[in-house]
Structures are given as structure tokens and as C-alpha cells.
XYZ file of C-alpha atoms in Angstrom:
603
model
C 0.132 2.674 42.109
C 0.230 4.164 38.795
C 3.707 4.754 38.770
C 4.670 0.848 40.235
C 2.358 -0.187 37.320
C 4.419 1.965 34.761
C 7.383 1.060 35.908
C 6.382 -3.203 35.106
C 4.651 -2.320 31.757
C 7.655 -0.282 30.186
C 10.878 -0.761 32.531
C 12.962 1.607 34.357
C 13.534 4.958 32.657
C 16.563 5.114 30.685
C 18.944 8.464 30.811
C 19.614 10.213 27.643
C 23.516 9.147 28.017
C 22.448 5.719 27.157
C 20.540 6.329 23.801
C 23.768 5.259 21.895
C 23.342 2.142 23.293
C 19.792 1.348 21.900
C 20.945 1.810 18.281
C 20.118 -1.139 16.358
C 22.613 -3.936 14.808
C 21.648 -5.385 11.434
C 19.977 -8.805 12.807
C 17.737 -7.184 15.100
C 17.124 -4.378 12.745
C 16.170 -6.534 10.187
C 13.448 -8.178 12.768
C 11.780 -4.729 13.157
C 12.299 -3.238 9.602
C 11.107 -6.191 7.458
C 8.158 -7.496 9.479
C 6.044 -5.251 7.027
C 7.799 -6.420 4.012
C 7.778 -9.985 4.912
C 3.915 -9.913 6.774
C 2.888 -8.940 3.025
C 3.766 -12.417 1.734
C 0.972 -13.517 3.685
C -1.974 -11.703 1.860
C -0.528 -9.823 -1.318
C -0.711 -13.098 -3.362
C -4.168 -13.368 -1.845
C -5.308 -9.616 -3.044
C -3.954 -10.486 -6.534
C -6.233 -13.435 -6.598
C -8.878 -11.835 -5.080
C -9.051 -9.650 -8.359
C -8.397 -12.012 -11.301
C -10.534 -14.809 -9.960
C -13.619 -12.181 -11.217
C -12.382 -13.241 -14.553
C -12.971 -16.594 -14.222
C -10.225 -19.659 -14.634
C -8.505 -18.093 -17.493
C -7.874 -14.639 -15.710
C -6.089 -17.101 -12.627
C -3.471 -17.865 -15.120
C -2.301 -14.392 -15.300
C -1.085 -14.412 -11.646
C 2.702 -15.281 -12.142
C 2.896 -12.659 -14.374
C 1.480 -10.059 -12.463
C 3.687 -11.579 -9.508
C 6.614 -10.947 -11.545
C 6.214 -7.070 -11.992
C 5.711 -6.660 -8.511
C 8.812 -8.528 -7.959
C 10.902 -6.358 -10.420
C 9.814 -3.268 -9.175
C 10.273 -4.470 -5.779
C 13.882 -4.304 -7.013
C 13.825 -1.026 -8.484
C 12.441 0.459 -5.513
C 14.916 -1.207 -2.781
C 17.698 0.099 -5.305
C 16.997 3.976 -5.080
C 16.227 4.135 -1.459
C 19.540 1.962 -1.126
C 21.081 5.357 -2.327
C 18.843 7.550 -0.653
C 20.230 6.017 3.204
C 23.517 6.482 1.417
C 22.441 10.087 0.623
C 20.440 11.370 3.430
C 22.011 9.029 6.855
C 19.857 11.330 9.675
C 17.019 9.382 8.100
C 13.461 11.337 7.084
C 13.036 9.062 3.733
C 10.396 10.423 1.378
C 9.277 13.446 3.651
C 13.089 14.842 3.876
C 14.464 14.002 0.589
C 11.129 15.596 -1.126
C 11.426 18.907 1.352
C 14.792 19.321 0.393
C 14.709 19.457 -3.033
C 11.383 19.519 -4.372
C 9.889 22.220 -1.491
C 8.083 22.100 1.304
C 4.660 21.376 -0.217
C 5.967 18.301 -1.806
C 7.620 17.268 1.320
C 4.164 17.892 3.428
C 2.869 15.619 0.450
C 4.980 12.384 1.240
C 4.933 12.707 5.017
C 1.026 12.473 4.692
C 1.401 9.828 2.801
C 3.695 7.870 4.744
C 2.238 9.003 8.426
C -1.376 7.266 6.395
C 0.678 4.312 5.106
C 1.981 3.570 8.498
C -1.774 3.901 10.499
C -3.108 1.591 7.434
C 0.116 -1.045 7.682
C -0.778 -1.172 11.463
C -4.821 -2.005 10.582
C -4.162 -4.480 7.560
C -1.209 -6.219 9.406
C -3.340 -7.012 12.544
C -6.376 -7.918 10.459
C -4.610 -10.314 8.189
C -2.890 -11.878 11.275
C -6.145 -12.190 13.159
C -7.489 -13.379 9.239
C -4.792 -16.289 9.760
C -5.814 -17.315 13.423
C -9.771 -17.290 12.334
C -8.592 -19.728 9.599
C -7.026 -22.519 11.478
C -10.281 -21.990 14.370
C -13.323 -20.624 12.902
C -14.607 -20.155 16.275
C -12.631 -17.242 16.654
C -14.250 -15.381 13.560
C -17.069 -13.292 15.568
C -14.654 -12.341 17.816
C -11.785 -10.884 15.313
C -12.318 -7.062 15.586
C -12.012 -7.776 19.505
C -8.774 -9.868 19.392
C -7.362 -7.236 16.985
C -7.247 -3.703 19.185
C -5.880 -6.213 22.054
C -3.060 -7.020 20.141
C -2.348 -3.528 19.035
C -2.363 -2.248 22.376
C 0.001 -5.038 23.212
C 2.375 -4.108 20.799
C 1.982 -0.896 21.461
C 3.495 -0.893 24.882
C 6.011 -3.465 23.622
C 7.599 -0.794 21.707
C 6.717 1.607 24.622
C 9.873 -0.004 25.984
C 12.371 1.174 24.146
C 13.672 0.702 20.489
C 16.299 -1.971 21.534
C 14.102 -4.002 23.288
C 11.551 -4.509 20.802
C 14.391 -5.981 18.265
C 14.633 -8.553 20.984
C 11.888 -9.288 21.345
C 10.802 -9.611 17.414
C 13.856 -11.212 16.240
C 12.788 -14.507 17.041
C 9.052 -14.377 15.535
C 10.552 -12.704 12.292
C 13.386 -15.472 11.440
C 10.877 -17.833 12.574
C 8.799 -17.008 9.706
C 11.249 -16.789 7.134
C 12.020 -20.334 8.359
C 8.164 -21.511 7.838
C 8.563 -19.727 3.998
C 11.344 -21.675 3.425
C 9.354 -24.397 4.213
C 6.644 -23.911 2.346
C 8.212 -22.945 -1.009
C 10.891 -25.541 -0.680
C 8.304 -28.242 0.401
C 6.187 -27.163 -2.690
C 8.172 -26.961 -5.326
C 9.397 -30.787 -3.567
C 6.013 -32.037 -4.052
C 5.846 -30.523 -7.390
C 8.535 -31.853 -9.085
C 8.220 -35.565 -7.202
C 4.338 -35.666 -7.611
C 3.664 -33.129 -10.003
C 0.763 -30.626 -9.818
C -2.767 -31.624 -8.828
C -5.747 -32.076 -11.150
C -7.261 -28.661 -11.728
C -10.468 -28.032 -10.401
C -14.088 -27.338 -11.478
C -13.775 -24.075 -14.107
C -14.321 -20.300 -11.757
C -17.353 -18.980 -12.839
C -16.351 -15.305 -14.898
C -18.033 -12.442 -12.831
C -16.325 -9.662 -15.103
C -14.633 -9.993 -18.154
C -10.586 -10.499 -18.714
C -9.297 -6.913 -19.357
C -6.164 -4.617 -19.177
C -7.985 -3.028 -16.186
C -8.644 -6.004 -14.377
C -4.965 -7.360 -14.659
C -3.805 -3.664 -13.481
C -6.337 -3.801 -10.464
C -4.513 -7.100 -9.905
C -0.935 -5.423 -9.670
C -2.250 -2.608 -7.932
C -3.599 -4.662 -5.485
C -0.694 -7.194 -4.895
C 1.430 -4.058 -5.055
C 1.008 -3.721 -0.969
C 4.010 -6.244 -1.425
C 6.297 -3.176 -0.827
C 5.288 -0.988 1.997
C 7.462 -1.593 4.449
C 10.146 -0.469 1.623
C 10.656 3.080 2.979
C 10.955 2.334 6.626
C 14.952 1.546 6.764
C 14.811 5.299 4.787
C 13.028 6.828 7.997
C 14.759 5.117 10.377
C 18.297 5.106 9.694
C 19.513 6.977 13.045
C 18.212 3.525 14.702
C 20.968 1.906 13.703
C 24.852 1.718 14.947
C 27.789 2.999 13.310
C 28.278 3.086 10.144
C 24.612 3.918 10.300
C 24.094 3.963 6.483
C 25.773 1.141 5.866
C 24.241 -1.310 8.118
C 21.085 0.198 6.841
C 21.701 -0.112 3.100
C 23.058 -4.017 4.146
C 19.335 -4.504 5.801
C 17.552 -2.800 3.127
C 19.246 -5.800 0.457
C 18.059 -8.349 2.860
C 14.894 -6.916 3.009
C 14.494 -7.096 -0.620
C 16.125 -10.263 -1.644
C 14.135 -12.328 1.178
C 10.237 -10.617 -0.085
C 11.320 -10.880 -3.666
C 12.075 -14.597 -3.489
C 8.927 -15.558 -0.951
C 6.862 -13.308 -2.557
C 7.295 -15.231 -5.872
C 7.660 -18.128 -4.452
C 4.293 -18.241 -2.825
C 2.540 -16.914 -6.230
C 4.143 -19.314 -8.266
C 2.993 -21.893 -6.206
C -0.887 -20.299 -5.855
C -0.462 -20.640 -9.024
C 0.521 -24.887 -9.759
C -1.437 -26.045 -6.911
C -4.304 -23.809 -8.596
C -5.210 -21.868 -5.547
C -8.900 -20.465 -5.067
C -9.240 -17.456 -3.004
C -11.764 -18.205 0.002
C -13.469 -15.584 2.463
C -12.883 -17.795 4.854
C -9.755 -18.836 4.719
C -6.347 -17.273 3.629
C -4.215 -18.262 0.541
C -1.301 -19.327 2.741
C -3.845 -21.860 4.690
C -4.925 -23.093 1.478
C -1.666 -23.646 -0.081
C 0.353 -25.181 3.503
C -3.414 -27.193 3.754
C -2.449 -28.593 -0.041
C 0.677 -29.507 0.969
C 1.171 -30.930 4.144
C -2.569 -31.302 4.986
C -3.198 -31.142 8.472
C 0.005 -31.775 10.177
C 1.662 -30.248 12.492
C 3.632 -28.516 10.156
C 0.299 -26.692 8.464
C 0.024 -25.571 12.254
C 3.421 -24.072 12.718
C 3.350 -22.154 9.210
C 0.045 -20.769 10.289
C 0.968 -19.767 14.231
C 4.283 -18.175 12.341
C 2.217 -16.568 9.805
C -0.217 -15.146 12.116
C 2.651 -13.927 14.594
C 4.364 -11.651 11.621
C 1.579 -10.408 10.708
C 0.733 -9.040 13.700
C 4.115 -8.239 14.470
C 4.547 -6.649 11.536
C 2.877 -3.889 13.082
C 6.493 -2.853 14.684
C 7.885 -1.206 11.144
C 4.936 1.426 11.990
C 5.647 1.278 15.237
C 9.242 2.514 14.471
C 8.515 4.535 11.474
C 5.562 6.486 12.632
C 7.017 8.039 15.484
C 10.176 9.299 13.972
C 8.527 10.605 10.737
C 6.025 12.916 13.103
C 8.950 13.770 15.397
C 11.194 15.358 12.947
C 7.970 17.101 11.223
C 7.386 18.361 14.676
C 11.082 19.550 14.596
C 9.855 21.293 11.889
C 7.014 22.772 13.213
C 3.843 20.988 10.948
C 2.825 18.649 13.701
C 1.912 19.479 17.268
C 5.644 19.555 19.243
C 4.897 16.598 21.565
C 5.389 14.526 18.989
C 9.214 15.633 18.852
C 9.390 14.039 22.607
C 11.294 11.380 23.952
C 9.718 9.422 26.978
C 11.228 7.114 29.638
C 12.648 4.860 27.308
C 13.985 7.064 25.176
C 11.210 6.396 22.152
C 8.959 8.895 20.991
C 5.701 7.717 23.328
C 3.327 10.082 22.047
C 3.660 9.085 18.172
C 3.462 5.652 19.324
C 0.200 5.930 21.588
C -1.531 7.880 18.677
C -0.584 5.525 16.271
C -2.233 2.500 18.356
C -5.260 5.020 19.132
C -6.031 5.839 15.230
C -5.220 2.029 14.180
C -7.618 0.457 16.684
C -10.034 3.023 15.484
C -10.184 1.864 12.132
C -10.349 -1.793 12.665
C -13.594 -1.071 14.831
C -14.979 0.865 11.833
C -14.053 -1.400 9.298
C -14.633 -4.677 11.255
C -11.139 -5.693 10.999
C -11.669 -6.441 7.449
C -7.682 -6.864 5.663
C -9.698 -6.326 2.281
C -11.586 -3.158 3.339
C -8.521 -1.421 4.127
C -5.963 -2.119 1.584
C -7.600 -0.164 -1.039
C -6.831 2.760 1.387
C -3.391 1.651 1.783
C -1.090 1.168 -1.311
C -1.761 4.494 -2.819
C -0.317 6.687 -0.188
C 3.337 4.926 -0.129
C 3.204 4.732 -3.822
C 3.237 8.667 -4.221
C 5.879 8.866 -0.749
C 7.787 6.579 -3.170
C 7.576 8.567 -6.488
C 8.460 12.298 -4.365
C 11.580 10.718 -3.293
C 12.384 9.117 -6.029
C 12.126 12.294 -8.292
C 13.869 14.237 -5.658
C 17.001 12.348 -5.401
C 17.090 12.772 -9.079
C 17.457 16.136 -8.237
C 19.839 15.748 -5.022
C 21.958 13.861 -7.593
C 22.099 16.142 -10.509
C 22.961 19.448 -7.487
C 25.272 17.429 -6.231
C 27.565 16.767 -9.058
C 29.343 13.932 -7.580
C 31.151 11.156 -8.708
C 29.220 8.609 -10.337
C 25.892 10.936 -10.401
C 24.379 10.043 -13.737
C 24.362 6.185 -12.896
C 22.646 7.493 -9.224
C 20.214 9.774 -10.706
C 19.551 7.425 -13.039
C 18.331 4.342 -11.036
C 16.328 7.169 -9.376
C 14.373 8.351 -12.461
C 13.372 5.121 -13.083
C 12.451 4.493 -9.678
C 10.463 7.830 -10.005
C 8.908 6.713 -13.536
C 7.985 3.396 -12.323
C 6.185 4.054 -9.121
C 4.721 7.342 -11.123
C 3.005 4.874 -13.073
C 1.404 2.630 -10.212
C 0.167 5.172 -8.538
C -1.644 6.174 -12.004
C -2.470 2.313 -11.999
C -4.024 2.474 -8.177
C -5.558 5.671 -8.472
C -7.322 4.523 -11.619
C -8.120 1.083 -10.484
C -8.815 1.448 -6.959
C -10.315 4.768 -7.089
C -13.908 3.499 -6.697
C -12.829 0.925 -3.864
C -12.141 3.727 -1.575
C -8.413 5.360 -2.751
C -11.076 8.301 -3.570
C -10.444 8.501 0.526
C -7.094 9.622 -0.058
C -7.975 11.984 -2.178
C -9.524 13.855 0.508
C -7.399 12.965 3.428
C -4.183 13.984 1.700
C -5.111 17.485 0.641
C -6.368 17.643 4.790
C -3.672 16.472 6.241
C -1.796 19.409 4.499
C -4.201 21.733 5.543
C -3.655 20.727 8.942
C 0.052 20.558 8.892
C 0.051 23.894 7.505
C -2.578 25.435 10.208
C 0.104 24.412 12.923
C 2.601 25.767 10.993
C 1.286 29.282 11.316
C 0.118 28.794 14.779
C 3.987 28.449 15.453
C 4.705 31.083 13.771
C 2.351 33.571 15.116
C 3.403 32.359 18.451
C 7.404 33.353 18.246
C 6.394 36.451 17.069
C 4.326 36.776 19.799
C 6.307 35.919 22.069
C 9.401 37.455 20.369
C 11.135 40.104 22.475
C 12.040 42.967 19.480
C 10.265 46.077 20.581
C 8.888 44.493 23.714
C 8.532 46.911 26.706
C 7.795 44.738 30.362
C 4.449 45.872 31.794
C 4.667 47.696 35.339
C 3.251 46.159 37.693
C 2.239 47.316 41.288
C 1.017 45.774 44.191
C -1.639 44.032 42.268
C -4.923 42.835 43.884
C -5.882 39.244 45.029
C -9.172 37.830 45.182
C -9.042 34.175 47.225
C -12.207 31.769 46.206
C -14.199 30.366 49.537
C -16.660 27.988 49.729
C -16.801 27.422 53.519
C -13.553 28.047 56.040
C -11.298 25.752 56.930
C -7.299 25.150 57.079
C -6.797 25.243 53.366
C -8.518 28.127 53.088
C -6.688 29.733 56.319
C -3.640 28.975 54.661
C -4.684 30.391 51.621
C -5.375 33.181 53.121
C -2.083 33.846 54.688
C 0.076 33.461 51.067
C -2.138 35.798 49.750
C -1.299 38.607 52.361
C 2.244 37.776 51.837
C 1.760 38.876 48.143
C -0.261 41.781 48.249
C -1.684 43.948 50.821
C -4.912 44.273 48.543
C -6.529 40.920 49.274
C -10.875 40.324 49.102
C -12.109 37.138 49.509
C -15.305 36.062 47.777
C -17.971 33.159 47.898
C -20.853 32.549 46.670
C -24.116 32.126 47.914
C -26.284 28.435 47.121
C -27.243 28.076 50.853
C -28.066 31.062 53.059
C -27.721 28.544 56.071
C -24.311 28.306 55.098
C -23.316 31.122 54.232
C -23.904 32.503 57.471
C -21.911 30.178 59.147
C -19.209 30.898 57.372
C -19.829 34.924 57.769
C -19.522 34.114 61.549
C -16.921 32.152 61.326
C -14.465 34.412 59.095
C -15.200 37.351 62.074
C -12.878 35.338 64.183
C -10.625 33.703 61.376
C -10.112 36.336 59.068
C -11.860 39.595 60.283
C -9.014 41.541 58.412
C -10.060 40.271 54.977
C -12.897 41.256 53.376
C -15.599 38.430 52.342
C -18.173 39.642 49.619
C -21.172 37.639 49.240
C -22.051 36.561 45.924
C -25.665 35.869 44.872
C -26.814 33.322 42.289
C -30.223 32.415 41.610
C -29.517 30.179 39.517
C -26.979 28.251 41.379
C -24.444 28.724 39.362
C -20.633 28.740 41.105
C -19.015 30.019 37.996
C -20.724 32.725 36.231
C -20.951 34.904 39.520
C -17.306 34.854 40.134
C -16.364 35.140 36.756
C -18.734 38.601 36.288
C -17.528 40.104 39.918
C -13.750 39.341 38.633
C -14.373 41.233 34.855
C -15.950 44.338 37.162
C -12.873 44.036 39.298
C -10.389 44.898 36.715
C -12.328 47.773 35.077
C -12.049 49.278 38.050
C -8.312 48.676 38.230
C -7.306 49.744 34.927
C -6.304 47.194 33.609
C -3.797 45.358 36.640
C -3.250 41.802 37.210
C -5.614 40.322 39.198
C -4.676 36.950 41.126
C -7.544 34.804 41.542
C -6.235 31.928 44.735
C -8.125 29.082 44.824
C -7.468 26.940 47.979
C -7.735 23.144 47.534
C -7.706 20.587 50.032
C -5.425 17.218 48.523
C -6.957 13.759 50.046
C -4.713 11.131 51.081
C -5.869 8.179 48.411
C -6.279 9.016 44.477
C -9.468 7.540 44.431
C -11.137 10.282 47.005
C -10.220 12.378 44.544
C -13.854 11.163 43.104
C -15.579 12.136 46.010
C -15.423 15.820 45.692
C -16.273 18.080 43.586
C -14.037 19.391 40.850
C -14.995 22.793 41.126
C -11.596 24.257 41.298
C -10.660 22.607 37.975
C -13.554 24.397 36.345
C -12.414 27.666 37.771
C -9.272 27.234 36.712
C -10.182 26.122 32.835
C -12.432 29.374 32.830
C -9.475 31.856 33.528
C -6.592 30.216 31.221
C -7.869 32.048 28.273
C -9.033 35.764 30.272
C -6.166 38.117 29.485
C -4.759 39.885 33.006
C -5.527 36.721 35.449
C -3.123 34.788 36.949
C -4.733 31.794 38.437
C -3.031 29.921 41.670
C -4.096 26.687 43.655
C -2.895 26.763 47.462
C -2.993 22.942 47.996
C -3.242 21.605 51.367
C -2.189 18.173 51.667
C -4.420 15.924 54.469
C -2.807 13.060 55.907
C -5.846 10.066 55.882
């Protein structure tokens, strides 16, 4: 049942033979690498309001500029990791470029912050695009945190089906919202020249006053405009042949199309003198303005809402293939190096949906709440690889390497100074979170690091002399006799001619029973009666087993444990798991080799 319920969620397992053909073309590509970028157009104009509008009316008027430098470096930033796909086409991004050349520490550095930029993308994305559905029905609003995990876990087993797939699937959503932005810039800037700009409102009262630091929380804030950036970097093995060069094509699409709605939509916040609302998003406000409430308001809020929680995908795709080749490396647990069914990496995928959800619960599926977390951590992935391909460049010696290096120092400078800017500004608003996470993260990667380690050399063979082992003893566990336990009995003879069978004793009634019935069952096996007073199964067997091998100096003892299998998974529930226990208890008891005898019943 499981299985047949797999098998309609996620599809028929693919073989590895056909992983060439999930590689990516450019169009689809483009659907699942710049839902991030593009989903930002949604709220980053909002976040940059959401700051000056402190300051009052006059601090409002500062938006286009602040839109503007977000905009330019958006093109600085698209221009060195254009050359780092070019550079580095297995893909890795920040976290390989910055191991390479500026050592592992600084590599651990950017693949925290990328692996928490991609959990944080996944938690503002669905917020905002729940934000955008509570706008147009205010109904909905209690409900948001609810409709939010739901459409993680949706998404989650969307990309559960394979890489290829998903572009499918998103292609239509994406260029349907780049569609509604065309839309809504080109119908603005329409209205605006035709009817010109509507009468200003009542002045905004000034909460704080108009200050460097407020403009630079501004930026700061409306810089969550570029994550999404980096993900074509990470994911370039997702693409088909010439794999950097379809990626470096989909990276200048990327940019060009957030640049130009990006600045469209502030420009426009901006004329039609745009508010920001709790309530309601920027985008609703400004499609509201112009096309009141038409159909068209509708569509360009169902399109907005659908990319932003589709936007979720560039994690989706990132996430997994940043933690599998640090698991290559050995920092994160191996599983995460794992392909499933469908050829994606399942288990970076499922914990990505796991930790997401979690945080929308905690923060109430606030898009505000989080982003604070959020733009920091890309910001420094950004500024590692940046500075490192300066290096790659000036090793490398190539043709052409000062112009290279050079777009990548200023890449490095720029992004070097927002995250000065964020950490400064946003420190108090929670980036101080990062501050601790980061330097744990590394702790952690580093823990599993030497856990590897240790391991191969303990496993390693140099010097390594096999134990000798004789006909070692068997103990089989009983709790009554039956034909699992017969059976049981009968594989343990055939292993060893040393065989004692032990139970222990919570009913005298019972026990007796069975001591009459093993006379005629198994009268060449001894049975030794274990008390417990305190009717404990475990602790009797596990203290007669630790006697047991002091008096074999030190052998292998083989503890059987015979298990009957019912018919249905659900009468599974009926019995008890004592077995299970029995088995837990042993795995980590040097010299015990634990075996379950199943038998299988029919009904």
C-alpha cells in the first residue's frame, strides 16, 4: 500500500542510464532557476518601503534611488558568477570556488551560508505568496501559517519527482508571471504618461528621523532582490550540453528580466505614491491603483501568489546539490550525497521542506520576520566567491585574466560592503541570528568531518590482524514456544553446537508451561530461567549476556531473537515491539552479533 502510494506521488523509478536525459534546457531551466529572482519583485520593493516610510513622506522619495543600487549591483553580481559557471562547470558556486582557493574554512563559511539562504528563500517565498492570497481574501488571514507548510509539502514532492519534471511543471507559472509584470509596468507607465500621476496623499507621519542609516536599512532590506543569484552557480550539472553555456545564457536572462521588473515596480511605488500596508502587499496596492478591481488585478495577484510560492523550487534545486557534494566531501552526514528513485537527491529535499515548515510555524508565516534572517547569509556566499575567483583568475594566468579578476574584485568589494551594510543595519532585527548559526553550522560540519575520519581509520586495514574465531556460543531469546521459535531453534544448531536458550520470568504460570513444553520440543537445548522482580524484559537478559562473555573470554556471542511477521502492516501494532528494543540495546555492546529469525504467518 505504501509502495502503490509511492509509486502515484513520485512516478516510476528512473535507472541511472537515464539521468542524461533529465538535464535541463534553457527555457525550463530558466522556470526553476529564476522563480527566486523573479518571486522577489513581489515583496523587495515592499521591504524598501517598509523602512523609509518610518521617515515620513520625505524619506518615500528616496525609494528610486535606493531601487537603483540594488539594480546596479544586481548587475555586478550576475556578471562575476557569469564567469564563475564559465570557470567552475561541475557547479558548487560559492562553497566550491571559496574551498578551492581560499581553504576549506572559507568554503565551510559560504556553504552555511547558502544551505541558510536556501531554508530562509523557502520560508519568505511561501509566506509572501500566502501574504498575496490573504490580500485579495482577507478571510484567509487566520489561516496563513496553515496554508503555508501545505504548500511546501506540495512542492516538496513535486520536485520529489525528478529534476526534469519539475521544469515542466513550473515553466508555465514562471512565464506566466513575467507576462502579469509586463503588464503591470507597461500598463503603469500607460496610465502615467496618458493620465499622469495621482494626487499625493495625506503627509506619512515621521516615526524616526531621515538618516544615512535608515536609507542603508532600506537597501539592505530591498537587497533580498538577488538571492536566487547563485543558484545557476550550484546547479550547473542540471543543465545539457554545453552545460556552462546554457547556464551563463540563463543566468543573463535571469538578470536582465529582475533588473527591469524590479525597477519597474519601484519606480512605479514610487509615482502612484505607494503606502506600505500590513494588510495588504505593495503589488495589490499598485495593480489595485491601476486597474482597480478587474479581472486583470485578479490575474496579477493569482500569478503573483503562484511564483512566490513556486519560487520555492530554486531551493528546492539548490539545496540538495550544495549538501550532496559537501557530503562528497565528508562535512554533512553521507545520505545527503544520495540519489533516490527519481534520480534527485530525496533526502536534501525532505529536510529542506522539514526545517522550512518549521520556521513558518515559529514565526507565524510572517515574510517580514524572516527576511532579516535572510539577506545576510547570501551576501557573504556572494563576497567568498567573489574574492576567490579573484584568486582562481590571478593562478590561472589565462588569457584575458585581469579584465576577469577584475569584474570579480568588484563583485567582491561591492557585496563586502552590503554585508557591512546588513550586518550593521539589520543586526538588531535578528541578523545577530546568523551570527550564531554560522559559526554552528561550522562546528557541526567540522564534528562530521572527524567522525569520518576516525571511522576510515578505524576501519582501515594497515596493521589489521582478523580475530579467530571458534565455534562461538548462541543464546536464542524465548518468550513462550511456538514455530518461530522452533525454527529458531533449528538455525541456531546449524551454527554452533553451543546453543542456551533463555527467557525470562513475569508469569510463573507461564513459565511453566513453557518449561513443559520445551521437554518435548527442545529437550536438547538448554532453557535458563531468568528472574525479574521488577518486570523488566531487558535488563535481565542484558546482565546474563555481559556474565556470558566473561566467562568466554572474550568470544562472539550470537544473541537469536525469533520473530513471528503478521500478514497485514497494521497488526504490526498489535504486538509488542520487544524484539526491536532488544535489538537497539546490543548495536552498541562490542562482541554481539544480533540476528532476527523471522517467521512469516500467512493471515
Amino acid at each position: 500500500m505504501i509502495y502503490a502510494l509511492k509509486r502515484v506521488l513520485l512516478g516510476n523509478p528512473l535507472t541511472t542510464a537515464q539521468a542524461r536525459y533529465e538535464r535541463l534546457a534553457k527555457i525550463p531551466a530558466l522556470a526553476i532557476f529564476a522563480s527566486d529572482m523573479m518571486s522577489s519583485v513581489a515583496y523587495a520593493t515592499e521591504e524598501i518601503l517598509l523602512v523609509l516610510v518610518l521617515g515620513g513622506t520625505l524619506a518615500l522619495q528616496y525609494s528610486p534611488h535606493v531601487g537603483i543600487a540594488i539594480g546596479a549591483l544586481a548587475a555586478i553580481v550576475a556578471s562575476s558568477y557569469f564567469q564563475t559557471v564559465h570557470a567552475y562547470p561541475s557547479g558548487g558556486g560559492a562553497y566550491t570556488v571559496a574551498k578551492d582557493n581560499l581553504g576549506t574554512l572559507a568554503g565551510l563559511v559560504a556553504g552555511a551560508a547558502l544551505l541558510v539562504d536556501y531554508v530562509l528563500t523557502v520560508s519568505v517565498s511561501t509566506a509572501s505568496g500566502v501574504a498575496a492570497i490573504t490580500s485579495a481574501f482577507p478571510a484567509l488571514y487566520s489561516y496563513r501559517v496553515a496554508i503555508c507548510v501545505v504548500t511546501v509539502l506540495v512542492i516538496m514532492v513535486a520536485n520529489l519527482r525528478g529534476i526534469r519534471e519539475t521544469g515542466q511543471i513550473f515553466a508555465v507559472p514562471t512565464y506566466w508571471f513575467i507576462l502579469c509584470l509586463v503588464i503591470l509596468v507597461g500598463g503603469g507607465f500607460y496610465r502615467l504618461f496618458t493620465q499622469g500621476p495621482p494626487p499625493p496623499p495625506a503627509a506619512v507621519p515621521v516615526l524616526e528621523p531621515l538618516s544615512l542609516f535608515l536609507v542603508l536599512r532600506a537597501f539592505s532590506s530591498g537587497c533580498a532582490a538577488l538571492t536566487g543569484t547563485e543558484a545557476v552557480a550550484n546547479g550547473v550539472q542540471y543543465f545539457k550540453p554545453p552545460e556552462s553555456r546554457n547556464a551563463g545564457i540563463t543566468l543573463i536572462w535571469m538578470a536582465a528580466i529582475l533588473a527591469s521588473s524590479f525597477l519597474g515596480v519601484t519606480f512605479l511605488a514610487h509615482f502612484y505614491h505607494i503606502v506600505p500596508h500590513p494588510e495588504e502587499t505593495v503589488v495589490s496596492m499598485l495593480s489595485r491603483q491601476i486597474f482597480g478591481s478587474s479581472w486583470v488585478y485578479y490575474m496579477i495577484q493569482a500569478a503573483t501568489a503562484v511564483i512566490l510560492l513556486l519560487a520555492v523550487n530554486t531551493s528546492f534545486a539548490g539545496f540538495p546539490m550544495l549538501a550532496s557534494l559537501m557530503a562528497k566531501d565528508g562535512f554533512v552526514p553521507r545520505q545527503f550525497a544520495n540519489r533516490g528513485d527519481r534520480l534527485v537527491f530525496s533526502n536534501g529535499i525532505i529536510i529542506l521542506a522539514g526545517i522550512s515548515s518549521l520556521l513558518l510555524v515559529i514565526f507565524g508565516g510572517s515574510t517580514h520576520a524572516l527576511i532579516p534572517l535572510y539577506a545576510i547569509g547570501v551576501f557573504i556566499a556572494f563576497t567568498l566567491s567573489q574574492a576567490g575567483m579573484v584568486l582562481h583568475w590571478w593562478r590561472e594566468r589565462g588569457p584575458r585574466w585581469r579584465p576577469h579578476a577584475a569584474i570579480n574584485a568588484l563583485g567582491a568589494t561591492v557585496t563586502a560592503v552590503v554585508v557591512v551594510v546588513i550586518g550593521v543595519s539589520k543586526f538588531v532585527h535578528g541578523a545577530w541570528i546568523v551570527v550564531i548559526v554560522t559559526p554552528l553550522m561550522l562546528l557541526g560540519f567540522l564534528t562530521v568531518r572527524r567522525h569520518y575520519r576516525i571511522l576510515a581509520r578505524g576501519l582501515s586495514l594497515d596493521g589489521f590482524s582478523p580475530p579467530k574465531l571458534g565455534r562461538h556460543p548462541v543464546v536464542v531469546l524465548v518468550a513462550g514456544i511456538h514455530r518461530g521459535v522452533v525454527t529458531a531453534l533449528s538455525y541456531a544448531k546449524a551454527i554452533s553446537p553451543n546453543v542456551t536458550a533463555i527467557t525470562v520470568d513475569l508469569d510463573p504460570t507461564a513459565t511453566s508451561r513453557l518449561q513443559m513444553q520445551w521437554r518435548e520440543w527442545a529437550a536438547d537445548v538448554p532453557l535458563v530461567v531468568l528472574d525479574s522482580p521488577y518486570r523488566s524484559v531487558l535488563l535481565p537478559i542484558l546482565n546474563y549476556i555481559d556474565q556470558m562473555e566473561k566467562q568466554q573470554d572474550g568470544a562472539y556471542i550470537t544473541i537469536i531473537l525469533p520473530e513471528f511477521i503478521p500478514a497485514k502492516w497494521w497488526q504490526h501494532l498489535l504486538h509488542n515491539q520487544t524484539a526491536l528494543l532488544i535489538k537497539g540495546a546490543l548495536l552498541f555492546r562490542r562482541g554481539k552479533v544480533a540476528i532476527s529469525i523471522p517467521y512469516h504467518l500467512d493471515q
